[in-house]
Short mmCIF file of C-alpha atoms in Angstrom, two decimals:
data_model
loop_
_atom_site.label_atom_id
_atom_site.label_comp_id
_atom_site.label_asym_id
_atom_site.label_seq_id
_atom_site.Cartn_x
_atom_site.Cartn_y
_atom_site.Cartn_z
CA MET A 1 -16.35 11.06 34.24
CA PRO A 2 -12.90 9.96 35.41
CA HIS A 3 -12.65 8.53 38.90
CA SER A 4 -9.82 10.86 39.85
CA ASN A 5 -7.03 12.93 38.41
CA THR A 6 -3.64 11.55 37.59
CA HIS A 7 -0.27 13.16 37.00
CA HIS A 8 1.75 12.38 33.93
CA GLU A 9 5.52 12.24 33.60
CA VAL A 10 7.82 11.62 30.65
CA LEU A 11 11.02 9.59 31.14
CA ILE A 12 13.68 9.10 28.47
CA VAL A 13 15.99 6.09 28.17
CA VAL A 14 19.01 7.56 26.34
CA PHE A 15 21.48 4.98 25.00
CA GLN A 16 24.96 5.44 23.61
CA VAL A 17 27.70 2.88 22.83
CA ARG A 18 30.77 4.05 24.83
CA HIS A 19 34.15 2.91 26.12
CA PHE A 20 34.42 2.73 29.90
CA PRO A 21 37.78 2.85 31.67
CA ALA A 22 38.90 -0.09 33.81
CA THR A 23 38.02 0.07 37.51
CA SER A 24 39.09 -1.98 40.52
CA GLU A 25 35.90 -4.02 40.08
CA LYS A 26 35.92 -4.41 36.32
CA PRO A 27 38.68 -4.67 33.68
CA ALA A 28 38.47 -2.49 30.55
CA THR A 29 36.37 -4.10 27.81
CA GLY A 30 35.30 -3.16 24.33
CA PRO A 31 32.61 -0.55 23.77
CA GLU A 32 29.46 -1.10 25.88
CA LEU A 33 25.85 0.03 25.73
CA ALA A 34 25.42 2.88 28.22
CA VAL A 35 22.39 4.71 29.61
CA LEU A 36 22.18 8.32 30.81
CA LEU A 37 21.17 8.60 34.50
CA TRP A 38 21.11 11.29 37.21
CA GLN A 39 21.46 10.76 40.93
CA ARG A 40 18.65 11.92 43.24
CA ALA A 41 19.92 14.33 45.91
CA LEU A 42 16.63 14.34 47.83
CA ASP A 43 14.10 11.83 49.04
CA PRO A 44 12.16 9.86 47.99
CA GLU A 45 14.96 7.38 47.29
CA ALA A 46 17.82 9.88 47.70
CA GLY A 47 21.06 8.47 46.28
CA THR A 48 19.42 6.20 43.71
CA TRP A 49 19.75 6.83 39.97
CA SER A 50 16.89 8.02 37.75
CA LEU A 51 16.09 8.42 34.08
CA PRO A 52 16.03 12.01 32.81
CA GLY A 53 12.53 13.46 32.48
CA GLY A 54 9.79 15.11 34.48
CA TRP A 55 6.24 16.38 34.48
CA LEU A 56 4.25 16.92 31.34
CA ARG A 57 3.28 20.61 31.04
CA ASP A 58 -0.21 21.84 30.18
CA ASP A 59 0.85 23.32 26.85
CA GLU A 60 2.94 20.48 25.41
CA ASP A 61 2.42 16.98 24.07
CA LEU A 62 4.61 14.06 25.16
CA THR A 63 7.21 14.33 22.39
CA THR A 64 7.63 18.08 22.91
CA SER A 65 8.00 17.40 26.62
CA ALA A 66 10.59 14.65 26.05
CA ARG A 67 12.72 16.99 23.89
CA ARG A 68 12.44 19.84 26.41
CA GLN A 69 13.40 17.67 29.36
CA LEU A 70 16.30 16.06 27.53
CA ALA A 71 17.60 19.54 26.72
CA GLU A 72 18.09 20.09 30.45
CA LYS A 73 20.60 17.19 30.52
CA VAL A 74 22.25 17.10 27.08
CA ASP A 75 22.33 19.18 23.93
CA VAL A 76 19.37 17.66 22.08
CA ARG A 77 21.12 18.18 18.73
CA GLU A 78 23.20 15.20 19.81
CA VAL A 79 20.10 12.96 19.98
CA SER A 80 19.84 11.25 16.60
CA HIS A 81 16.63 9.31 17.22
CA LEU A 82 13.71 9.63 19.66
CA GLU A 83 10.64 7.39 19.78
CA GLN A 84 7.80 6.61 22.14
CA LEU A 85 8.14 3.36 24.08
CA SER A 86 5.69 2.04 26.68
CA VAL A 87 3.46 3.53 29.34
CA PHE A 88 4.01 2.46 32.96
CA SER A 89 0.71 2.75 34.80
CA ALA A 90 0.70 0.54 37.91
CA PRO A 91 -1.44 2.47 40.45
CA HIS A 92 1.31 2.80 43.11
CA ARG A 93 4.44 2.81 40.96
CA ILE A 94 5.85 5.84 42.84
CA PRO A 95 4.98 7.41 46.24
CA GLY A 96 2.47 10.28 46.34
CA PRO A 97 -0.35 11.09 43.91
CA ARG A 98 -0.87 8.64 41.09
CA THR A 99 1.60 9.30 38.27
CA ILE A 100 1.58 7.61 34.90
CA ALA A 101 4.92 7.51 33.08
CA SER A 102 5.37 7.53 29.31
CA THR A 103 8.85 6.34 28.33
CA TYR A 104 10.87 7.31 25.27
CA LEU A 105 13.92 5.75 23.64
CA GLY A 106 16.68 8.23 22.69
CA LEU A 107 19.88 7.37 20.81
CA VAL A 108 23.17 9.28 20.71
CA PRO A 109 25.91 8.48 18.13
CA SER A 110 29.08 6.88 19.51
CA THR A 111 31.16 9.87 18.37
CA SER A 112 29.20 12.41 20.47
CA ASP A 113 30.49 13.36 23.90
CA PRO A 114 27.81 15.67 25.31
CA GLN A 115 28.55 17.94 28.28
CA LEU A 116 26.67 16.61 31.32
CA PRO A 117 25.41 18.29 34.52
CA ASP A 118 27.23 17.35 37.74
CA ASP A 119 24.52 14.96 38.92
CA THR A 120 24.42 13.08 35.59
CA ALA A 121 26.55 10.26 34.16
CA TRP A 122 26.64 7.40 31.65
CA HIS A 123 26.36 3.92 33.16
CA PRO A 124 26.96 0.56 31.46
CA VAL A 125 23.56 -1.10 31.02
CA ALA A 126 25.13 -4.41 32.08
CA HIS A 127 26.17 -2.88 35.46
CA LEU A 128 23.39 -0.51 36.51
CA PRO A 129 23.67 1.27 39.87
CA GLU A 130 20.78 1.16 42.36
CA MET A 131 17.87 2.48 40.31
CA SER A 132 14.94 4.61 41.52
CA PHE A 133 11.36 3.24 41.56
CA ASP A 134 10.63 1.23 38.37
CA HIS A 135 13.34 2.92 36.28
CA GLY A 136 15.44 -0.26 36.08
CA VAL A 137 12.54 -2.11 34.44
CA MET A 138 12.18 0.79 32.00
CA VAL A 139 15.84 0.40 30.97
CA ASP A 140 15.35 -3.36 30.44
CA ASN A 141 12.23 -2.68 28.39
CA ALA A 142 14.04 -0.10 26.23
CA ARG A 143 17.00 -2.39 25.66
CA ALA A 144 14.71 -5.21 24.54
CA ARG A 145 12.97 -2.84 22.09
CA LEU A 146 16.32 -1.66 20.74
CA ALA A 147 17.54 -5.25 20.26
CA ALA A 148 14.35 -6.24 18.43
CA LYS A 149 14.49 -3.18 16.18
CA LEU A 150 18.15 -3.84 15.30
CA SER A 151 16.94 -7.00 13.57
CA TYR A 152 14.12 -5.58 11.43
CA THR A 153 14.88 -1.86 11.03
CA ASN A 154 17.81 0.48 10.28
CA ILE A 155 17.77 1.85 13.87
CA ALA A 156 21.56 1.41 14.26
CA PHE A 157 21.89 4.71 12.37
CA GLY A 158 21.12 6.37 15.71
CA LEU A 159 24.11 4.78 17.46
CA ALA A 160 26.71 4.80 14.65
CA PRO A 161 29.10 7.59 13.62
CA ALA A 162 28.29 9.39 10.34
CA GLU A 163 30.84 7.14 8.55
CA PHE A 164 32.28 3.89 9.80
CA ALA A 165 34.27 0.78 8.89
CA MET A 166 32.27 -2.45 9.05
CA SER A 167 34.29 -3.58 12.10
CA GLU A 168 33.18 -0.42 13.94
CA LEU A 169 29.53 -1.10 13.09
CA ARG A 170 29.93 -4.70 14.22
CA ASP A 171 31.23 -3.45 17.60
CA ILE A 172 28.14 -1.26 17.95
CA TYR A 173 25.78 -4.16 17.20
CA CYS A 174 27.71 -6.39 19.67
CA ALA A 175 27.48 -3.75 22.41
CA ALA A 176 23.79 -3.06 21.83
CA LEU A 177 22.81 -6.74 21.60
CA GLY A 178 25.16 -8.02 24.29
CA TYR A 179 26.58 -10.89 22.24
CA GLN A 180 29.04 -11.46 19.38
CA VAL A 181 27.99 -10.66 15.81
CA ASP A 182 29.99 -11.64 12.72
CA ALA A 183 30.99 -8.57 10.63
CA THR A 184 30.90 -10.40 7.28
CA ASN A 185 27.42 -11.76 7.91
CA LEU A 186 26.19 -8.39 9.20
CA GLN A 187 27.53 -6.62 6.09
CA ARG A 188 25.90 -9.17 3.78
CA VAL A 189 22.46 -8.77 5.36
CA LEU A 190 22.56 -4.96 5.63
CA LYS A 191 23.73 -4.62 2.01
CA ARG A 192 20.99 -6.93 0.75
CA ARG A 193 18.45 -4.75 2.54
CA ASN A 194 19.94 -1.53 1.14
CA VAL A 195 20.56 -0.19 4.62
CA LEU A 196 24.18 0.87 3.98
CA THR A 197 25.86 2.97 1.27
CA ALA A 198 29.60 2.73 0.57
CA THR A 199 31.14 6.21 0.77
CA GLY A 200 33.83 5.26 -1.78
CA THR A 201 36.56 6.20 0.69
CA THR A 202 38.62 4.24 3.19
CA ALA A 203 39.59 4.78 6.81
CA PRO A 204 43.04 6.39 7.37
CA PRO A 205 45.72 3.65 7.66
CA GLY A 206 46.14 2.39 11.19
CA ARG A 207 42.66 3.45 12.37
CA THR A 208 41.45 -0.11 12.21
CA GLY A 209 44.85 -1.82 11.68
CA GLY A 210 45.91 -3.81 8.60
CA ARG A 211 44.82 -2.72 5.15
CA PRO A 212 42.63 0.39 4.73
CA ALA A 213 38.99 -0.44 5.55
CA ALA A 214 36.16 0.70 3.27
CA LEU A 215 33.85 3.24 4.89
CA TYR A 216 30.05 3.13 4.92
CA ARG A 217 27.19 5.32 6.01
CA PHE A 218 23.51 4.58 6.67
CA THR A 219 21.43 5.29 3.59
CA ASP A 220 18.60 6.75 5.69
CA SER A 221 18.63 8.69 8.94
CA ASN A 222 14.97 8.05 9.65
CA LEU A 223 13.62 4.81 11.02
CA ARG A 224 12.26 2.34 8.49
CA VAL A 225 11.37 -1.33 8.55
CA THR A 226 13.96 -3.06 6.37
CA ASP A 227 12.36 -6.48 6.41
CA GLU A 228 9.34 -6.01 4.19
CA PHE A 229 9.62 -9.45 2.72
CA ALA A 230 8.81 -9.87 -0.93
CA ALA A 231 5.34 -11.34 -0.45
CA LEU A 232 4.24 -8.37 1.60
CA ARG A 233 5.66 -5.52 -0.40
CA PRO A 234 2.98 -3.26 -1.87
CA PRO A 235 2.76 -3.22 -5.67
CA VAL A 236 5.10 -0.60 -7.20
CA MET B 1 5.30 19.27 41.10
CA PRO B 2 3.10 18.81 38.04
CA HIS B 3 1.61 21.91 36.50
CA SER B 4 -1.91 20.48 36.66
CA ASN B 5 -3.85 17.27 36.76
CA THR B 6 -4.77 15.33 33.68
CA HIS B 7 -7.31 12.65 32.98
CA HIS B 8 -6.36 9.41 31.34
CA GLU B 9 -8.45 7.28 29.00
CA VAL B 10 -7.85 3.95 27.29
CA LEU B 11 -9.13 3.38 23.74
CA ILE B 12 -8.95 0.07 21.90
CA VAL B 13 -8.71 -0.38 18.13
CA VAL B 14 -10.23 -3.84 17.62
CA PHE B 15 -9.67 -5.32 14.16
CA GLN B 16 -11.25 -8.33 12.52
CA VAL B 17 -11.20 -9.52 8.89
CA ARG B 18 -14.90 -9.86 7.91
CA HIS B 19 -17.22 -10.17 4.93
CA PHE B 20 -19.57 -7.21 4.39
CA PRO B 21 -22.77 -7.53 2.38
CA ALA B 22 -23.26 -5.44 -0.77
CA THR B 23 -25.00 -2.08 -0.32
CA SER B 24 -26.45 0.41 -2.74
CA GLU B 25 -23.18 2.33 -2.50
CA LYS B 26 -20.73 -0.53 -2.60
CA PRO B 27 -20.77 -3.96 -4.31
CA ALA B 28 -19.83 -7.05 -2.26
CA THR B 29 -16.09 -7.65 -2.17
CA GLY B 30 -13.83 -10.24 -0.56
CA PRO B 31 -13.11 -10.13 3.16
CA GLU B 32 -12.13 -6.69 4.49
CA LEU B 33 -10.35 -5.35 7.53
CA ALA B 34 -13.00 -4.06 9.95
CA VAL B 35 -12.86 -2.01 13.14
CA LEU B 36 -15.26 -2.11 16.11
CA LEU B 37 -16.99 1.26 16.73
CA TRP B 38 -19.91 2.61 18.79
CA GLN B 39 -22.09 5.60 17.96
CA ARG B 40 -22.29 8.49 20.43
CA ALA B 41 -25.90 9.19 21.48
CA LEU B 42 -24.97 12.40 23.35
CA ASP B 43 -22.83 15.46 22.76
CA PRO B 44 -20.01 16.22 22.37
CA GLU B 45 -20.11 15.07 18.77
CA ALA B 46 -23.39 13.13 19.04
CA GLY B 47 -23.88 10.82 16.07
CA THR B 48 -20.16 10.32 15.36
CA TRP B 49 -18.45 6.96 15.87
CA SER B 50 -15.94 6.22 18.64
CA LEU B 51 -13.47 3.56 19.63
CA PRO B 52 -14.47 1.40 22.62
CA GLY B 53 -12.82 2.46 25.87
CA GLY B 54 -13.12 4.92 28.70
CA TRP B 55 -11.50 6.32 31.82
CA LEU B 56 -8.67 4.60 33.61
CA ARG B 57 -9.76 3.68 37.16
CA ASP B 58 -7.66 4.36 40.25
CA ASP B 59 -7.08 0.69 41.00
CA GLU B 60 -6.11 -0.62 37.56
CA ASP B 61 -3.22 -0.31 35.14
CA LEU B 62 -3.76 0.38 31.43
CA THR B 63 -3.88 -3.23 30.25
CA THR B 64 -6.34 -4.23 32.98
CA SER B 65 -8.45 -1.23 32.01
CA ALA B 66 -8.34 -2.11 28.30
CA ARG B 67 -9.56 -5.66 29.04
CA ARG B 68 -12.31 -4.42 31.35
CA GLN B 69 -13.59 -1.84 28.88
CA LEU B 70 -13.49 -4.28 25.97
CA ALA B 71 -15.56 -6.70 28.04
CA GLU B 72 -18.39 -4.13 27.98
CA LYS B 73 -18.52 -4.41 24.16
CA VAL B 74 -17.47 -7.96 23.29
CA ASP B 75 -16.67 -11.18 25.08
CA VAL B 76 -12.97 -10.70 25.69
CA ARG B 77 -12.33 -14.41 25.27
CA GLU B 78 -12.77 -13.64 21.59
CA VAL B 79 -9.81 -11.22 21.62
CA SER B 80 -6.77 -13.26 20.58
CA HIS B 81 -4.17 -10.49 20.90
CA LEU B 82 -3.96 -7.17 22.77
CA GLU B 83 -0.98 -4.80 22.79
CA GLN B 84 -0.23 -1.22 23.72
CA LEU B 85 0.01 1.19 20.80
CA SER B 86 0.67 4.95 21.07
CA VAL B 87 -0.27 7.71 23.45
CA PHE B 88 -2.24 10.68 22.09
CA SER B 89 -1.39 13.72 24.20
CA ALA B 90 -2.15 16.92 22.25
CA PRO B 91 -3.29 19.42 24.93
CA HIS B 92 -6.76 20.06 23.41
CA ARG B 93 -7.44 16.75 21.69
CA ILE B 94 -10.97 16.59 23.19
CA PRO B 95 -13.22 19.25 24.76
CA GLY B 96 -13.14 19.68 28.55
CA PRO B 97 -10.37 18.89 31.01
CA ARG B 98 -7.11 17.68 29.50
CA THR B 99 -7.31 13.97 28.71
CA ILE B 100 -4.43 11.81 27.56
CA ALA B 101 -5.41 8.71 25.59
CA SER B 102 -3.46 5.44 25.52
CA THR B 103 -4.45 3.28 22.57
CA TYR B 104 -4.39 -0.50 22.30
CA LEU B 105 -4.53 -2.84 19.32
CA GLY B 106 -6.92 -5.80 19.72
CA LEU B 107 -7.37 -8.64 17.23
CA VAL B 108 -10.32 -11.00 16.80
CA PRO B 109 -10.08 -14.20 14.68
CA SER B 110 -12.09 -14.17 11.45
CA THR B 111 -14.20 -17.10 12.66
CA SER B 112 -15.52 -15.26 15.75
CA ASP B 113 -18.85 -13.48 15.58
CA PRO B 114 -19.17 -11.72 18.93
CA GLN B 115 -22.55 -10.46 20.18
CA LEU B 116 -22.53 -6.63 20.05
CA PRO B 117 -24.50 -3.99 21.98
CA ASP B 118 -27.10 -2.01 19.97
CA ASP B 119 -24.88 1.07 19.58
CA THR B 120 -21.90 -0.94 18.34
CA ALA B 121 -20.97 -2.26 14.88
CA TRP B 122 -18.09 -3.39 12.67
CA HIS B 123 -17.09 -0.91 9.95
CA PRO B 124 -14.73 -1.49 7.00
CA VAL B 125 -11.52 0.41 7.71
CA ALA B 126 -11.49 1.52 4.08
CA HIS B 127 -14.90 3.21 4.52
CA LEU B 128 -15.00 4.70 8.00
CA PRO B 129 -18.07 6.66 9.10
CA GLU B 130 -17.67 10.15 10.57
CA MET B 131 -15.31 9.59 13.49
CA SER B 132 -15.26 11.34 16.89
CA PHE B 133 -12.34 13.62 17.87
CA ASP B 134 -8.98 12.08 16.89
CA HIS B 135 -10.28 8.50 16.73
CA GLY B 136 -9.87 8.32 12.94
CA VAL B 137 -6.15 9.04 13.28
CA MET B 138 -5.94 6.34 15.94
CA VAL B 139 -7.42 3.78 13.51
CA ASP B 140 -4.91 4.81 10.81
CA ASN B 141 -2.07 4.54 13.31
CA ALA B 142 -3.21 1.07 14.42
CA ARG B 143 -3.58 -0.15 10.87
CA ALA B 144 -0.03 1.02 10.03
CA ARG B 145 1.29 -0.82 13.08
CA LEU B 146 -0.58 -3.97 12.11
CA ALA B 147 0.76 -3.82 8.52
CA ALA B 148 4.36 -3.35 9.73
CA LYS B 149 4.07 -6.21 12.21
CA LEU B 150 2.63 -8.55 9.57
CA SER B 151 6.02 -8.31 7.84
CA TYR B 152 8.35 -9.06 10.75
CA THR B 153 6.24 -10.94 13.31
CA ASN B 154 3.69 -13.77 13.48
CA ILE B 155 0.88 -11.33 14.43
CA ALA B 156 -1.49 -12.79 11.81
CA PHE B 157 -2.25 -15.56 14.34
CA GLY B 158 -4.57 -13.02 15.94
CA LEU B 159 -6.70 -12.63 12.81
CA ALA B 160 -6.66 -16.19 11.43
CA PRO B 161 -8.92 -19.13 12.31
CA ALA B 162 -7.38 -21.92 14.40
CA GLU B 163 -6.79 -23.92 11.18
CA PHE B 164 -6.79 -22.60 7.64
CA ALA B 165 -5.94 -23.32 4.01
CA MET B 166 -3.15 -21.15 2.59
CA SER B 167 -5.68 -19.36 0.35
CA GLU B 168 -7.67 -18.33 3.44
CA LEU B 169 -4.55 -16.96 5.12
CA ARG B 170 -3.66 -15.10 1.92
CA ASP B 171 -7.12 -13.46 1.98
CA ILE B 172 -6.50 -12.32 5.56
CA TYR B 173 -3.13 -10.79 4.66
CA CYS B 174 -4.69 -9.07 1.61
CA ALA B 175 -7.49 -7.60 3.71
CA ALA B 176 -5.19 -6.42 6.49
CA LEU B 177 -2.60 -4.93 4.13
CA GLY B 178 -5.04 -3.55 1.55
CA TYR B 179 -3.24 -4.97 -1.49
CA GLN B 180 -2.79 -8.32 -3.23
CA VAL B 181 -0.40 -10.91 -1.82
CA ASP B 182 0.67 -14.07 -3.63
CA ALA B 183 -0.24 -17.24 -1.66
CA THR B 184 2.75 -19.27 -2.88
CA ASN B 185 5.23 -16.58 -1.94
CA LEU B 186 3.54 -16.03 1.42
CA GLN B 187 3.67 -19.74 2.20
CA ARG B 188 7.35 -19.97 1.24
CA VAL B 189 8.36 -17.09 3.54
CA LEU B 190 6.21 -18.15 6.51
CA LYS B 191 7.48 -21.74 6.27
CA ARG B 192 11.13 -20.62 6.14
CA ARG B 193 10.52 -18.63 9.30
CA ASN B 194 8.81 -21.55 11.06
CA VAL B 195 5.67 -19.51 11.59
CA LEU B 196 3.26 -22.20 10.33
CA THR B 197 2.77 -25.87 11.15
CA ALA B 198 0.98 -28.25 8.76
CA THR B 199 -1.86 -30.00 10.60
CA GLY B 200 -1.52 -33.07 8.35
CA THR B 201 -5.20 -32.78 7.35
CA THR B 202 -7.00 -31.18 4.44
CA ALA B 203 -10.04 -28.95 4.09
CA PRO B 204 -13.33 -30.75 3.29
CA PRO B 205 -13.82 -30.95 -0.52
CA GLY B 206 -15.55 -27.90 -1.92
CA ARG B 207 -14.65 -25.57 0.94
CA THR B 208 -11.98 -23.90 -1.18
CA GLY B 209 -12.88 -25.45 -4.55
CA GLY B 210 -10.68 -27.80 -6.60
CA ARG B 211 -8.51 -30.44 -4.93
CA PRO B 212 -8.49 -30.70 -1.12
CA ALA B 213 -6.27 -27.95 0.35
CA ALA B 214 -3.72 -28.72 3.08
CA LEU B 215 -4.52 -27.11 6.42
CA TYR B 216 -2.10 -25.15 8.60
CA ARG B 217 -2.07 -23.51 12.00
CA PHE B 218 0.21 -20.89 13.56
CA THR B 219 3.01 -22.55 15.53
CA ASP B 220 2.78 -19.89 18.27
CA SER B 221 -0.14 -17.95 19.65
CA ASN B 222 2.03 -15.32 21.29
CA LEU B 223 3.68 -12.49 19.41
CA ARG B 224 7.29 -13.04 18.37
CA VAL B 225 9.67 -11.36 15.95
CA THR B 226 10.22 -13.83 13.12
CA ASP B 227 12.89 -11.87 11.32
CA GLU B 228 15.88 -12.31 13.59
CA PHE B 229 18.31 -12.49 10.71
CA ALA B 230 21.19 -14.89 11.08
CA ALA B 231 23.81 -12.27 11.95
CA LEU B 232 21.76 -11.07 14.86
CA ARG B 233 20.62 -14.32 16.38
CA PRO B 234 21.97 -14.86 19.89
CA PRO B 235 24.38 -17.78 20.28
CA VAL B 236 22.50 -21.03 21.05
#
């Protein structure tokens, strides 16, 4: 039999690539990877910022719980991708009875601008506020998973608009990865892997400057591994 | 506050590529992917086969628990790789009080032959016995994760001997994936990705038949993503 009971919570790391206005501390930059956080009004750790989430209910599994709890913060129709990440299980990770946390990764397209509750805001991942408990580590963990998946899957579909010029997609990759990516090289690799489909249309003049830019969309809107190299592909 | 307490168990899907002798039902084949299972002596579901594991203790996190529980079945020094997989959280997945299961993937090199308790045996993944509860789904889930990771990481280091001829590595990939893989193509891709290092020696004559085969080893014995395509590589 188990040695004692544990509580179980679900926490969701929701990312979106967003523009942030300039502040006295930071000049305006290009689009940045942002994470959705809410500020704790009460102790423990009043004033610190937390990931959205909460207790798992008796009648729901983790994914159902993640969707329900997200719905309390944002319209879940704006969440284009949701997947299980890691479990955080250190015995004393938060005060009180032992609580195990299952984390999820959620992605919101850059064109969404969900209504947020008063206690909730987007924060640049590169400049996190004071985070509650182990939630900062959870954000780091989720960002690392996102960066890895950008290289071997089509996961950028979750962050991109429905249609985009290649320069817009490049900006999204740069923001998510945190370093510069060459648009021509990115286009070459994604086309070879059949990740993108040309829409046959171009962006309105002036939207990206210069000559009209061809528009693309992601071929799939479900996650798939795009790097099944030839040797490992199953026979057709 | 949480709606009620839950129990938490850790279950480990341990894979090894092994040879199985011929039986009256099945002729001898090449090496096959096998999973470590133990047979339940008592109800619930007496006689069915289960994954190794058990309850999470108060003073340990999940990974510590996975290593401890594996040690009761096999010498954990023989486990070359261990990583967290998924959480199974359906409210009534097993009889009795609600129990959430965290699963792990464990890999054992094909050259190991760990001592096993009397109730424990290796089973070919392609011919599983009657499985307990949702443990069959857990094996399927782990195998899918292994197959995906074989294409974009160096995870095969966990299944391979310390040194191997390319034909031996090909057999391991074939067994793990469940379909034929061409050794020349495999070698070309793994070399381009700097996954393998030639040892500079050859296999003793006769071990693989024909002329002496060059031996290789995995360059790393920790998991890494090998498909960071050029566009996405961070600046050096």
